[in-house]
Amino acid sequence: MKIFTGISVYPGIVIGKALLYQEDDYSEIPRYTIGQEQVEGELKRFVDAVKDTVEDLQILKESSREMNLEQSAIFNAHLLMAEDPDFHYQIKARLESKYENVEWIVWEVARDLCQKLLMSSDAYLREKAADVSDVSRRIISFLLGVQRFSLANLAEDVVLVSRNLLLSDILTMNKTRIKALVMDLGSRTSHTAIFIRTFGIPSVLGLSNAVREINSGDTLIVDGEKGELILDPDETALERYRRKLAEYSHDSDKLSALSRLPAETKDHHRVVLRANIELPEEAGDLERCGAEGIGLYRSEFLFMGSGKAAEEERQYLAYSQVIKTMKGKPVTIRTVDVGGDKILPGLPRNDEINPLLGWRAIRFSLALPEMFKTQLRAILRASTEGPVKIMFPMISGIEELEQALAVLEEAKAECRRKGQPYSDNIEVGTMIEIPAAVVTADILAEKSDFLSIGTNDLVQYTLAVDRGNERVSYLAQPTHPAVLRFIKQTIDAAHHRGIKAVMCGEFAGDPKAAALLLGMGLDEFSMAAISLPQIKNIIRGVNMADCKALALKALACTSFKQVDALVESWMAEHFGS
Ligand code: PEP
Ligand code: MG
């Protein structure tokens, strides 16, 4: 038995048989010398293979568009890559200097390009390596005349194991047969991860070198909660996970029955539970989980992978689709939060030493007012389809909020000039993610319809812990007294001004936080849809008076360990262990 740790991308536990999908195995590519007179013929073979590849990509693009996947635009990037003159020039130049068969040359050129991209300090360029490898593999398959093993035709349930799955594979694979997915590469924000979440496949990515130790048919346990993969589990591990699985399905049956019941404590204190989404397609599933709307739509994912900023019409359609799907339940659209590790293709970017303290979120939007206004116009126009709220990310002070509100007014004026109707009932909220915003929450609340606490960033900036750095992740504790006091301060500032206090960071979906946040007076919780039933179950099992007492005690604690111990024993007392 061997345990590997990676990054959890979608939760869930699966015990199953491995299917090794080793697209990276190039040992089959022949390598031989050619004569000078064969260069022309090899080039022609290359051009024909590119033609076939382009046709293939066009079909994939169309079929993913039919599936209504915004990211079908990624195939545009692949098409551009397949026809890139510089790529073609490099193939020709190498053929003419090395006199080797063209499939080998294509592989070498792509490998060199990938290595260069992978060594870049820029996350966007590193992710481009996957595109280069996807397209070159496609061309090589045509050159070799091999039928690529298709994940669309799977006869049995599998745990898919791959070093680096291609996007085209993910879009076309048989999702009902693939029970879980594990990969050596991949990060939480990679395109692959985004699709995995959309399709709801329990997955662990970023396993480094696990795949080389796995063979097809091996027994695997994928623990999407912990981000762990167990190869050849022993009887004890199997038994433990079988038990967990049984509890899981029993719990999920019980929990899904909760979806129609209100999020109300035993003493009838009602709160609102909403979902966080990244892609428009996710909205379709929310009713089943009992979400009372969307509390955070991370709109930046609409911009990524398209090769350019999403134009107004595309945005308008995406927002309208989400709003219509939600059938009258509010949709909170957060304006783009890029920068840091989320870089928009085709837009200016800086090589910053401290990207997380740099040109991010609202700073980025305010610096590109036309782009910002385009997004706001698209949201305004879509607001005729149903209730919409707008939320600004990473506000650090009143000046930024006022500037953002001014751009919103300009966007409204432009819509009016063009005769484009919009709702005059759009709430505008401020995200509280920076200590300065907490400390001035009373001032920000004056100009906001609600405050929404983003604990992921609030923890990062309060405790000076890079949220993506696993070396310091032990410090990233949302129950740290500083964070808890900041949360309470924000909730109180909102209430003092008579507006709602919302939380849309991960802490809102953390079972250990639910009673504590209730007791602190939080009005709305927004979280990954998968967490909703469990949080609702906790809320329905407690009394507000007890939660208030718990919150008072927690706020008096001196360390996160004390808070965690307090909450743990409180939960055990109320719900059993
Ligand atoms: C947060 O910071 O808590 C948040 C919700 O925003 P994001 O995770 O997208 O930065
Ligand atoms: Mg944030």
Coordinates of C-alpha atoms and ligand atoms in Angstrom, one line a residue:
M1 CA 0.0 0.0 0.0
K2 CA 1.2 3.5 -0.8
I3 CA -0.3 6.9 -0.1
F4 CA 0.2 9.9 -2.3
T5 CA -0.9 13.5 -1.5
G6 CA -2.0 16.0 -4.0
I7 CA -4.5 18.8 -4.4
S8 CA -8.2 18.1 -3.9
V9 CA -10.2 19.6 -6.8
Y10 CA -13.5 18.0 -6.2
P11 CA -14.6 16.1 -3.1
G12 CA -15.9 12.5 -2.9
I13 CA -14.6 9.1 -2.1
V14 CA -14.1 6.4 -4.7
I15 CA -12.7 2.9 -4.5
G16 CA -12.1 1.5 -8.0
K17 CA -9.8 0.1 -10.6
A18 CA -7.2 2.2 -12.4
L19 CA -7.3 2.9 -16.1
L20 CA -3.9 4.3 -17.1
Y21 CA -4.2 6.8 -19.8
Q22 CA -0.7 7.4 -20.8
E23 CA -0.8 9.8 -23.7
D24 CA 2.7 10.9 -22.8
D25 CA 4.3 7.7 -23.8
Y26 CA 6.2 8.5 -26.9
S27 CA 8.3 5.4 -27.0
E28 CA 6.3 4.3 -30.0
I29 CA 7.3 7.3 -32.1
P30 CA 9.8 6.0 -34.7
R31 CA 13.0 7.9 -35.3
Y32 CA 15.0 7.5 -38.5
T33 CA 17.2 9.5 -40.8
I34 CA 15.8 10.7 -44.2
G35 CA 17.6 11.8 -47.3
Q36 CA 17.6 15.4 -48.4
E37 CA 15.3 14.5 -51.3
Q38 CA 12.6 13.3 -48.8
V39 CA 12.3 16.6 -46.9
E40 CA 9.7 17.9 -49.3
G41 CA 7.6 14.7 -48.8
E42 CA 7.9 14.9 -45.0
L43 CA 6.8 18.5 -45.1
K44 CA 3.7 17.6 -47.1
R45 CA 2.9 14.8 -44.6
F46 CA 3.1 17.4 -41.9
V47 CA 0.8 19.8 -43.7
D48 CA -1.7 17.1 -44.3
A49 CA -1.6 16.0 -40.7
V50 CA -2.2 19.6 -39.6
K51 CA -5.2 19.8 -42.0
D52 CA -6.7 16.7 -40.3
T53 CA -5.9 18.1 -36.9
V54 CA -7.7 21.4 -37.7
E55 CA -10.7 19.5 -38.9
D56 CA -10.7 17.4 -35.7
L57 CA -10.5 20.5 -33.6
Q58 CA -13.3 22.2 -35.5
I59 CA -15.5 19.3 -34.7
L60 CA -14.5 19.3 -31.0
K61 CA -15.1 23.0 -30.9
E62 CA -18.6 22.6 -32.3
S63 CA -19.5 19.8 -30.0
S64 CA -18.3 21.6 -26.9
R65 CA -20.3 24.6 -28.0
E66 CA -23.4 22.5 -28.3
M67 CA -22.7 21.4 -24.7
N68 CA -22.9 25.1 -24.0
L69 CA -19.4 25.2 -22.5
E70 CA -18.0 28.7 -22.6
Q71 CA -14.5 27.3 -22.6
S72 CA -15.1 25.7 -26.0
A73 CA -13.1 28.8 -26.9
I74 CA -10.0 26.9 -25.7
F75 CA -10.2 25.1 -29.0
N76 CA -9.7 28.4 -30.8
A77 CA -6.3 28.6 -29.0
H78 CA -5.5 25.1 -30.2
L79 CA -6.5 25.9 -33.7
L80 CA -4.2 29.0 -33.6
M81 CA -1.4 26.8 -32.3
A82 CA -1.9 24.2 -35.0
E83 CA -1.6 26.8 -37.7
D84 CA 1.0 29.0 -36.0
P85 CA 3.5 30.1 -38.7
D86 CA 6.3 30.1 -36.2
F87 CA 5.6 26.5 -35.2
H88 CA 5.5 25.5 -38.9
Y89 CA 8.7 27.4 -39.5
Q90 CA 10.5 25.6 -36.7
I91 CA 9.4 22.2 -38.1
K92 CA 10.7 23.1 -41.6
A93 CA 14.0 24.5 -40.3
R94 CA 14.6 21.4 -38.2
L95 CA 13.7 19.0 -41.0
E96 CA 16.1 20.8 -43.3
S97 CA 18.9 20.8 -40.7
K98 CA 18.5 17.4 -39.1
Y99 CA 17.1 15.1 -41.8
E100 CA 14.9 13.1 -39.5
N101 CA 11.3 11.8 -40.0
V102 CA 8.7 14.5 -39.4
E103 CA 6.8 12.8 -36.5
W104 CA 10.0 12.8 -34.5
I105 CA 10.7 16.4 -35.4
V106 CA 7.2 17.5 -34.4
W107 CA 7.7 15.8 -31.0
E108 CA 11.1 17.4 -30.5
V109 CA 9.9 20.9 -31.4
A110 CA 6.8 20.5 -29.1
R111 CA 9.0 19.1 -26.3
D112 CA 11.4 22.1 -26.4
L113 CA 8.5 24.5 -26.5
C114 CA 6.8 22.9 -23.6
Q115 CA 10.0 22.8 -21.5
K116 CA 10.5 26.5 -22.2
L117 CA 6.9 27.3 -21.1
L118 CA 7.1 25.0 -18.1
M119 CA 10.1 26.9 -16.8
S120 CA 8.4 30.2 -17.0
S121 CA 7.6 31.9 -13.7
D122 CA 4.3 33.0 -15.3
A123 CA 1.4 30.6 -14.4
Y124 CA -0.5 31.5 -17.6
L125 CA 2.5 30.5 -19.8
R126 CA 3.0 27.3 -17.8
E127 CA -0.5 26.3 -18.5
K128 CA 0.0 27.0 -22.2
A129 CA 2.4 24.0 -22.2
A130 CA -0.7 21.7 -21.9
D131 CA -2.1 23.3 -25.1
V132 CA 1.1 22.8 -27.0
S133 CA 1.3 19.2 -26.0
D134 CA -2.4 18.6 -26.8
V135 CA -2.1 19.9 -30.3
S136 CA 1.3 18.2 -31.1
R137 CA 0.0 14.8 -29.9
R138 CA -3.0 15.2 -32.2
I139 CA -0.7 16.0 -35.2
I140 CA 1.6 13.0 -34.3
S141 CA -1.4 10.7 -34.1
F142 CA -2.4 11.6 -37.6
L143 CA 1.2 11.3 -38.9
L144 CA 1.4 7.8 -37.4
G145 CA -2.1 6.9 -38.6
V146 CA -2.9 5.6 -35.1
Q147 CA -6.4 5.7 -33.8
R148 CA -6.2 7.5 -30.5
F149 CA -7.6 5.5 -27.7
S150 CA -10.8 7.3 -26.9
L151 CA -12.1 8.0 -23.5
A152 CA -15.6 8.4 -25.0
N153 CA -15.9 4.6 -25.4
L154 CA -15.4 3.1 -21.9
A155 CA -17.1 -0.2 -21.2
E156 CA -16.7 -0.2 -17.4
D157 CA -16.4 2.1 -14.4
V158 CA -12.8 3.3 -13.9
V159 CA -10.6 5.6 -11.9
L160 CA -8.8 7.5 -14.7
V161 CA -5.1 7.9 -14.1
S162 CA -3.1 10.2 -16.3
R163 CA 0.0 12.4 -16.0
N164 CA -1.7 15.2 -17.7
L165 CA -5.1 14.8 -19.2
L166 CA -5.9 16.9 -22.3
L167 CA -8.7 19.3 -22.3
S168 CA -10.1 17.7 -25.4
D169 CA -10.1 14.4 -23.6
I170 CA -12.0 15.8 -20.7
L171 CA -14.6 17.3 -22.9
T172 CA -15.2 14.2 -24.9
M173 CA -14.7 11.5 -22.2
N174 CA -17.6 9.3 -21.0
K175 CA -18.3 11.0 -17.7
T176 CA -20.6 8.4 -16.4
R177 CA -17.9 5.7 -16.5
I178 CA -15.1 7.9 -15.0
K179 CA -15.8 7.7 -11.3
A180 CA -12.7 9.6 -10.2
L181 CA -9.7 11.2 -11.7
V182 CA -6.1 11.5 -10.6
M183 CA -3.3 13.3 -12.3
D184 CA 0.4 14.1 -11.7
L185 CA 0.1 17.7 -13.0
G186 CA -2.6 20.3 -12.5
S187 CA -3.4 23.1 -10.1
R188 CA -6.6 24.3 -8.6
T189 CA -7.1 27.0 -11.1
S190 CA -6.0 25.0 -14.2
H191 CA -8.6 24.7 -16.9
T192 CA -8.6 21.0 -16.2
A193 CA -9.6 21.6 -12.6
I194 CA -12.3 24.0 -13.6
F195 CA -13.9 21.4 -15.9
I196 CA -13.5 18.6 -13.4
R197 CA -15.5 20.8 -10.9
T198 CA -18.1 21.5 -13.5
F199 CA -18.6 17.8 -14.2
G200 CA -18.4 16.9 -10.5
I201 CA -15.8 14.1 -10.7
P202 CA -14.0 13.4 -7.4
S203 CA -10.4 14.2 -8.2
V204 CA -6.9 14.7 -6.9
L205 CA -4.4 16.6 -9.0
G206 CA -0.8 17.7 -8.6
L207 CA 0.4 14.2 -7.4
S208 CA 3.9 14.9 -8.9
N209 CA 5.1 11.4 -9.6
A210 CA 2.4 9.0 -8.6
V211 CA 1.3 7.9 -12.0
R212 CA 4.5 6.1 -13.0
E213 CA 3.8 3.7 -10.1
I214 CA 0.3 2.8 -11.2
N215 CA -0.8 0.2 -13.7
S216 CA -4.2 -0.4 -15.3
G217 CA -6.3 -2.7 -13.1
D218 CA -4.6 -1.6 -9.8
T219 CA -7.0 -1.0 -6.9
L220 CA -7.1 2.7 -5.9
I221 CA -8.8 4.7 -3.2
V222 CA -9.4 8.3 -4.2
D223 CA -10.1 10.6 -1.3
G224 CA -11.2 13.8 -2.8
E225 CA -11.8 15.3 0.6
K226 CA -8.3 15.0 1.8
G227 CA -6.6 15.2 -1.6
E228 CA -5.1 11.7 -1.1
L229 CA -4.6 8.7 -3.4
I230 CA -4.1 5.2 -2.0
L231 CA -2.5 2.6 -4.3
D232 CA -3.0 -1.1 -3.4
P233 CA -4.8 -0.4 -0.1
D234 CA -4.5 -3.0 2.6
E235 CA -7.6 -4.6 4.1
T236 CA -7.7 -2.1 7.0
A237 CA -7.7 0.9 4.7
L238 CA -10.3 -0.7 2.4
E239 CA -12.5 -1.4 5.4
R240 CA -12.1 2.1 6.7
Y241 CA -13.0 3.6 3.4
R242 CA -15.9 1.2 2.8
R243 CA -17.3 2.4 6.1
K244 CA -16.8 6.0 5.1
L245 CA -18.5 5.4 1.8
A246 CA -21.5 3.8 3.4
E247 CA -21.8 6.7 5.8
Y248 CA -21.3 9.1 2.9
S249 CA -24.1 7.7 0.8
H250 CA -26.4 7.4 3.9
D251 CA -25.6 11.0 4.8
S252 CA -26.0 12.3 1.3
D253 CA -29.4 10.6 1.0
K254 CA -30.4 12.2 4.3
L255 CA -28.9 15.5 3.5
S256 CA -30.4 15.8 0.0
A257 CA -33.8 15.4 1.7
L258 CA -33.0 18.7 3.4
S259 CA -32.9 20.7 0.2
R260 CA -36.5 21.9 0.4
L261 CA -36.4 22.8 4.1
P262 CA -35.5 26.3 5.3
A263 CA -32.1 27.1 6.8
E264 CA -33.6 27.8 10.2
T265 CA -32.4 27.1 13.7
K266 CA -34.5 25.2 16.2
D267 CA -35.6 28.5 17.7
H268 CA -36.6 29.8 14.2
H269 CA -33.7 32.1 13.4
R270 CA -33.7 32.1 9.6
V271 CA -30.5 32.6 7.5
V272 CA -29.9 32.3 3.8
L273 CA -27.7 29.7 2.1
R274 CA -26.4 30.3 -1.3
A275 CA -23.9 28.7 -3.7
N276 CA -20.6 29.8 -5.2
I277 CA -20.1 29.1 -8.9
E278 CA -17.3 29.5 -11.4
L279 CA -19.0 28.6 -14.6
P280 CA -22.5 29.3 -15.9
E281 CA -23.1 25.5 -16.4
E282 CA -22.9 25.0 -12.6
A283 CA -26.1 26.9 -12.0
G284 CA -28.2 24.1 -13.4
D285 CA -27.4 21.8 -10.4
L286 CA -28.1 24.2 -7.6
E287 CA -31.8 23.7 -7.0
R288 CA -31.1 20.1 -6.0
C289 CA -28.7 21.2 -3.3
G290 CA -31.2 23.7 -1.9
A291 CA -29.2 26.9 -2.8
E292 CA -31.3 30.0 -2.4
G293 CA -29.4 31.8 -5.1
I294 CA -25.8 32.4 -6.0
G295 CA -23.8 34.3 -3.4
L296 CA -20.6 34.4 -5.5
Y297 CA -20.3 34.0 -9.2
R298 CA -16.5 34.2 -9.9
S299 CA -16.9 35.9 -13.3
E300 CA -13.2 35.8 -14.1
F301 CA -13.4 32.2 -15.2
L302 CA -15.5 33.4 -18.1
F303 CA -12.6 35.5 -19.3
M304 CA -10.0 32.8 -19.0
G305 CA -9.1 30.4 -21.8
S306 CA -10.9 32.5 -24.5
G307 CA -7.6 34.0 -25.8
K308 CA -9.1 37.5 -25.2
A309 CA -11.3 39.3 -22.8
A310 CA -14.9 38.2 -23.1
E311 CA -16.7 40.7 -25.2
E312 CA -20.0 42.2 -24.0
E313 CA -22.3 39.9 -25.9
R314 CA -20.6 36.7 -24.7
Q315 CA -20.8 38.0 -21.1
Y316 CA -24.4 39.1 -21.5
L317 CA -25.4 35.7 -22.7
A318 CA -23.5 33.9 -19.9
Y319 CA -25.0 36.1 -17.2
S320 CA -28.5 35.9 -18.7
Q321 CA -28.2 32.1 -18.8
V322 CA -27.3 31.9 -15.1
I323 CA -30.0 34.3 -14.1
K324 CA -32.7 32.5 -16.1
T325 CA -31.5 29.2 -14.7
M326 CA -31.9 30.5 -11.2
K327 CA -35.6 31.2 -11.8
G328 CA -36.0 34.3 -9.6
K329 CA -33.4 33.5 -7.0
P330 CA -30.7 36.2 -6.7
V331 CA -27.4 35.9 -8.6
T332 CA -24.4 37.8 -7.1
I333 CA -21.9 38.5 -9.8
R334 CA -18.5 39.4 -8.6
T335 CA -16.7 41.6 -11.1
V336 CA -13.5 40.1 -12.4
D337 CA -10.9 39.2 -9.8
V338 CA -7.7 38.6 -11.9
G339 CA -4.1 39.1 -11.1
G340 CA -2.1 37.0 -8.7
D341 CA -2.1 33.6 -10.4
K342 CA -5.2 34.3 -12.5
I343 CA -3.9 36.0 -15.7
L344 CA -6.2 37.0 -18.5
P345 CA -4.9 36.0 -21.9
G346 CA -4.4 38.8 -24.3
L347 CA -4.5 41.6 -21.6
P348 CA -1.6 43.5 -20.1
R349 CA 0.2 41.9 -17.3
N350 CA 3.1 42.8 -15.2
D351 CA 5.9 40.5 -13.9
E352 CA 5.4 41.5 -10.3
I353 CA 7.5 40.5 -7.4
N354 CA 4.4 40.3 -5.1
P355 CA 1.5 39.6 -7.4
L356 CA -0.9 39.0 -4.4
L357 CA -0.2 42.5 -3.2
G358 CA -0.2 43.9 -6.7
W359 CA -2.4 44.6 -9.7
R360 CA -5.4 42.4 -8.7
A361 CA -9.2 42.5 -8.7
I362 CA -10.8 45.9 -8.4
R363 CA -7.4 47.6 -9.0
F364 CA -7.2 45.8 -12.4
S365 CA -10.8 46.7 -13.3
L366 CA -10.3 50.4 -12.3
A367 CA -7.1 50.6 -14.4
L368 CA -9.0 49.3 -17.4
P369 CA -12.3 51.2 -17.2
E370 CA -13.5 50.3 -20.7
M371 CA -13.2 46.6 -19.9
F372 CA -14.8 47.2 -16.5
K373 CA -17.7 49.1 -18.0
T374 CA -18.2 46.4 -20.6
Q375 CA -18.6 43.9 -17.8
L376 CA -21.0 46.1 -15.9
R377 CA -23.1 46.8 -19.0
A378 CA -23.4 43.1 -19.7
I379 CA -24.5 42.6 -16.1
L380 CA -27.0 45.5 -16.2
R381 CA -28.5 44.2 -19.4
A382 CA -28.8 40.7 -18.0
S383 CA -30.5 42.1 -14.9
T384 CA -33.9 42.3 -16.8
E385 CA -33.9 38.4 -16.6
G386 CA -34.1 38.2 -12.8
P387 CA -32.6 39.5 -9.5
V388 CA -29.0 40.4 -9.7
K389 CA -26.4 41.7 -7.2
I390 CA -23.0 43.1 -8.1
M391 CA -20.1 42.7 -5.9
F392 CA -16.6 44.3 -6.0
P393 CA -13.6 42.3 -5.0
M394 CA -10.6 43.4 -2.9
I395 CA -11.8 46.8 -1.9
S396 CA -9.2 48.4 0.3
G397 CA -10.9 51.7 1.1
I398 CA -13.7 54.1 0.3
E399 CA -11.9 55.7 -2.7
E400 CA -11.9 52.4 -4.6
L401 CA -15.5 51.7 -3.8
E402 CA -16.5 55.2 -4.9
Q403 CA -14.6 54.9 -8.1
A404 CA -16.2 51.5 -8.8
L405 CA -19.6 52.9 -8.1
A406 CA -18.9 55.9 -10.5
V407 CA -18.0 53.5 -13.3
L408 CA -21.2 51.6 -12.6
E409 CA -23.1 54.9 -13.0
E410 CA -21.3 55.5 -16.3
A411 CA -22.3 52.0 -17.5
K412 CA -25.9 52.7 -16.6
A413 CA -25.8 56.0 -18.4
E414 CA -24.5 54.2 -21.5
C415 CA -27.2 51.6 -21.3
R416 CA -29.8 54.4 -21.1
R417 CA -28.3 56.2 -24.1
K418 CA -28.4 53.0 -26.1
G419 CA -32.0 52.3 -25.0
Q420 CA -30.9 49.1 -23.2
P421 CA -33.2 48.4 -20.2
Y422 CA -31.8 47.3 -16.9
S423 CA -33.3 46.7 -13.5
D424 CA -33.3 49.6 -11.1
N425 CA -33.2 47.3 -8.2
I426 CA -29.6 46.0 -8.3
E427 CA -27.9 45.7 -4.9
V428 CA -24.2 46.5 -4.8
G429 CA -22.0 44.8 -2.3
T430 CA -18.4 45.2 -1.1
M431 CA -16.2 42.3 -0.5
I432 CA -14.3 42.4 2.8
E433 CA -11.0 40.6 2.2
I434 CA -8.4 43.1 3.3
P435 CA -7.7 44.1 7.0
A436 CA -8.1 47.8 5.9
A437 CA -11.6 47.0 4.6
V438 CA -12.5 45.4 8.0
V439 CA -11.3 48.3 10.0
T440 CA -13.2 50.8 7.8
A441 CA -16.2 48.5 7.3
D442 CA -18.4 51.1 8.9
I443 CA -17.4 53.6 6.2
L444 CA -17.7 51.1 3.4
A445 CA -21.1 50.0 4.7
E446 CA -22.4 53.5 4.2
K447 CA -22.1 53.0 0.5
S448 CA -22.9 49.3 0.2
D449 CA -26.1 47.3 0.1
F450 CA -24.3 44.4 1.7
L451 CA -20.9 43.4 2.9
S452 CA -19.5 40.0 1.8
I453 CA -16.6 38.5 3.7
G454 CA -14.0 36.7 1.6
T455 CA -12.2 34.7 4.2
N456 CA -9.8 33.1 1.7
D457 CA -8.1 36.4 1.1
L458 CA -8.9 37.8 4.5
V459 CA -7.0 35.0 6.2
Q460 CA -4.1 35.5 3.7
Y461 CA -3.8 39.2 4.2
T462 CA -4.5 39.2 8.0
L463 CA -2.0 36.5 8.8
A464 CA 0.5 37.2 6.0
V465 CA 0.1 33.7 4.6
D466 CA 0.2 33.1 0.9
R467 CA -2.9 31.0 0.3
G468 CA -1.2 29.0 -2.4
N469 CA 2.0 28.2 -0.5
E470 CA 1.7 24.7 1.2
R471 CA 4.8 25.4 3.4
V472 CA 3.0 28.0 5.4
S473 CA -0.5 26.6 5.1
Y474 CA -0.4 25.4 8.7
L475 CA -0.7 29.1 9.6
A476 CA -3.8 29.8 7.5
Q477 CA -6.3 29.4 10.2
P478 CA -9.6 31.1 9.9
T479 CA -10.2 30.5 13.6
H480 CA -7.2 32.6 14.5
P481 CA -8.4 35.2 17.0
A482 CA -7.4 38.0 14.6
V483 CA -9.6 36.6 11.9
L484 CA -12.5 35.9 14.2
R485 CA -12.5 39.4 15.6
F486 CA -12.3 40.8 12.0
I487 CA -15.3 38.7 11.0
K488 CA -17.3 39.9 14.0
Q489 CA -16.3 43.5 13.4
T490 CA -17.5 43.3 9.8
I491 CA -20.8 41.7 10.8
D492 CA -21.4 44.4 13.4
A493 CA -20.5 47.2 11.0
A494 CA -23.0 45.9 8.5
H495 CA -25.8 45.5 11.1
H496 CA -25.1 48.9 12.5
R497 CA -25.8 50.3 9.1
G498 CA -28.9 48.1 8.7
I499 CA -27.4 45.9 5.8
K500 CA -26.8 42.2 5.5
A501 CA -23.5 40.5 6.4
V502 CA -22.6 37.7 4.0
M503 CA -19.7 35.3 3.8
C504 CA -18.6 33.8 0.6
G505 CA -15.1 32.5 1.5
E506 CA -14.4 28.8 2.1
F507 CA -15.0 29.3 5.9
A508 CA -18.8 29.7 5.2
G509 CA -18.9 26.1 4.1
D510 CA -16.8 24.7 6.9
P511 CA -18.9 22.6 9.3
K512 CA -16.9 23.7 12.2
A513 CA -17.7 27.3 11.4
A514 CA -21.5 27.1 11.0
A515 CA -22.6 27.5 14.6
L516 CA -19.9 30.0 15.4
L517 CA -20.9 32.2 12.4
L518 CA -24.5 32.0 13.3
G519 CA -23.7 33.1 16.8
M520 CA -21.8 36.0 15.5
G521 CA -24.8 37.1 13.6
L522 CA -23.9 36.2 10.0
D523 CA -27.0 36.6 7.7
E524 CA -26.0 34.7 4.6
F525 CA -23.6 31.9 3.9
S526 CA -22.4 31.2 0.4
M527 CA -20.3 28.1 -0.4
A528 CA -19.5 25.3 -2.8
A529 CA -22.9 23.7 -3.6
I530 CA -21.7 20.3 -2.3
S531 CA -21.3 21.7 1.2
L532 CA -24.9 23.2 1.4
P533 CA -26.8 20.2 2.8
Q534 CA -24.3 19.6 5.6
I535 CA -24.3 23.2 6.7
K536 CA -28.0 23.3 6.6
N537 CA -28.2 20.2 8.7
I538 CA -26.1 21.9 11.4
I539 CA -28.1 25.1 11.3
R540 CA -31.3 23.2 11.7
G541 CA -29.9 21.3 14.7
V542 CA -28.9 24.2 16.9
N543 CA -30.5 27.0 18.9
M544 CA -29.5 30.6 18.3
A545 CA -29.0 31.3 22.0
D546 CA -26.5 28.4 22.3
C547 CA -24.7 29.7 19.2
K548 CA -24.4 33.2 20.6
A549 CA -22.9 31.8 23.8
L550 CA -20.4 29.7 21.7
A551 CA -19.4 32.8 19.7
L552 CA -18.8 34.8 22.8
K553 CA -16.6 32.1 24.2
A554 CA -14.7 31.7 20.9
L555 CA -14.1 35.4 20.7
A556 CA -12.5 35.3 24.1
C557 CA -10.1 32.5 23.1
T558 CA -6.4 33.4 22.8
S559 CA -5.4 31.0 20.0
F560 CA -6.9 29.1 17.0
K561 CA -6.2 25.9 18.8
Q562 CA -8.3 27.0 21.7
V563 CA -11.1 28.0 19.4
D564 CA -10.9 24.7 17.5
A565 CA -11.0 22.7 20.7
L566 CA -13.9 24.7 22.0
V567 CA -15.9 24.3 18.8
E568 CA -15.0 20.6 18.5
S569 CA -16.3 19.8 22.0
W570 CA -19.4 22.0 21.4
M571 CA -20.2 20.1 18.2
A572 CA -19.7 16.8 19.9
E573 CA -22.0 17.8 22.6
H574 CA -24.7 18.9 20.1
F575 CA -24.3 16.4 17.4
G576 CA -22.3 13.5 18.9
S577 CA -18.8 12.7 17.6
Ligands
PEP1 C1 -12.2 34.9 -0.8 O1 -11.1 35.5 -0.9 O2 -12.6 34.4 0.2 C2 -13.1 34.8 -2.0 C3 -14.3 34.4 -1.8 O3 -12.6 35.1 -3.2 P1 -11.6 34.2 -4.0 O4 -11.5 32.9 -3.3 O5 -12.1 34.1 -5.4 O6 -10.3 35.1 -4.0
MG2 MG -10.8 36.7 -2.7

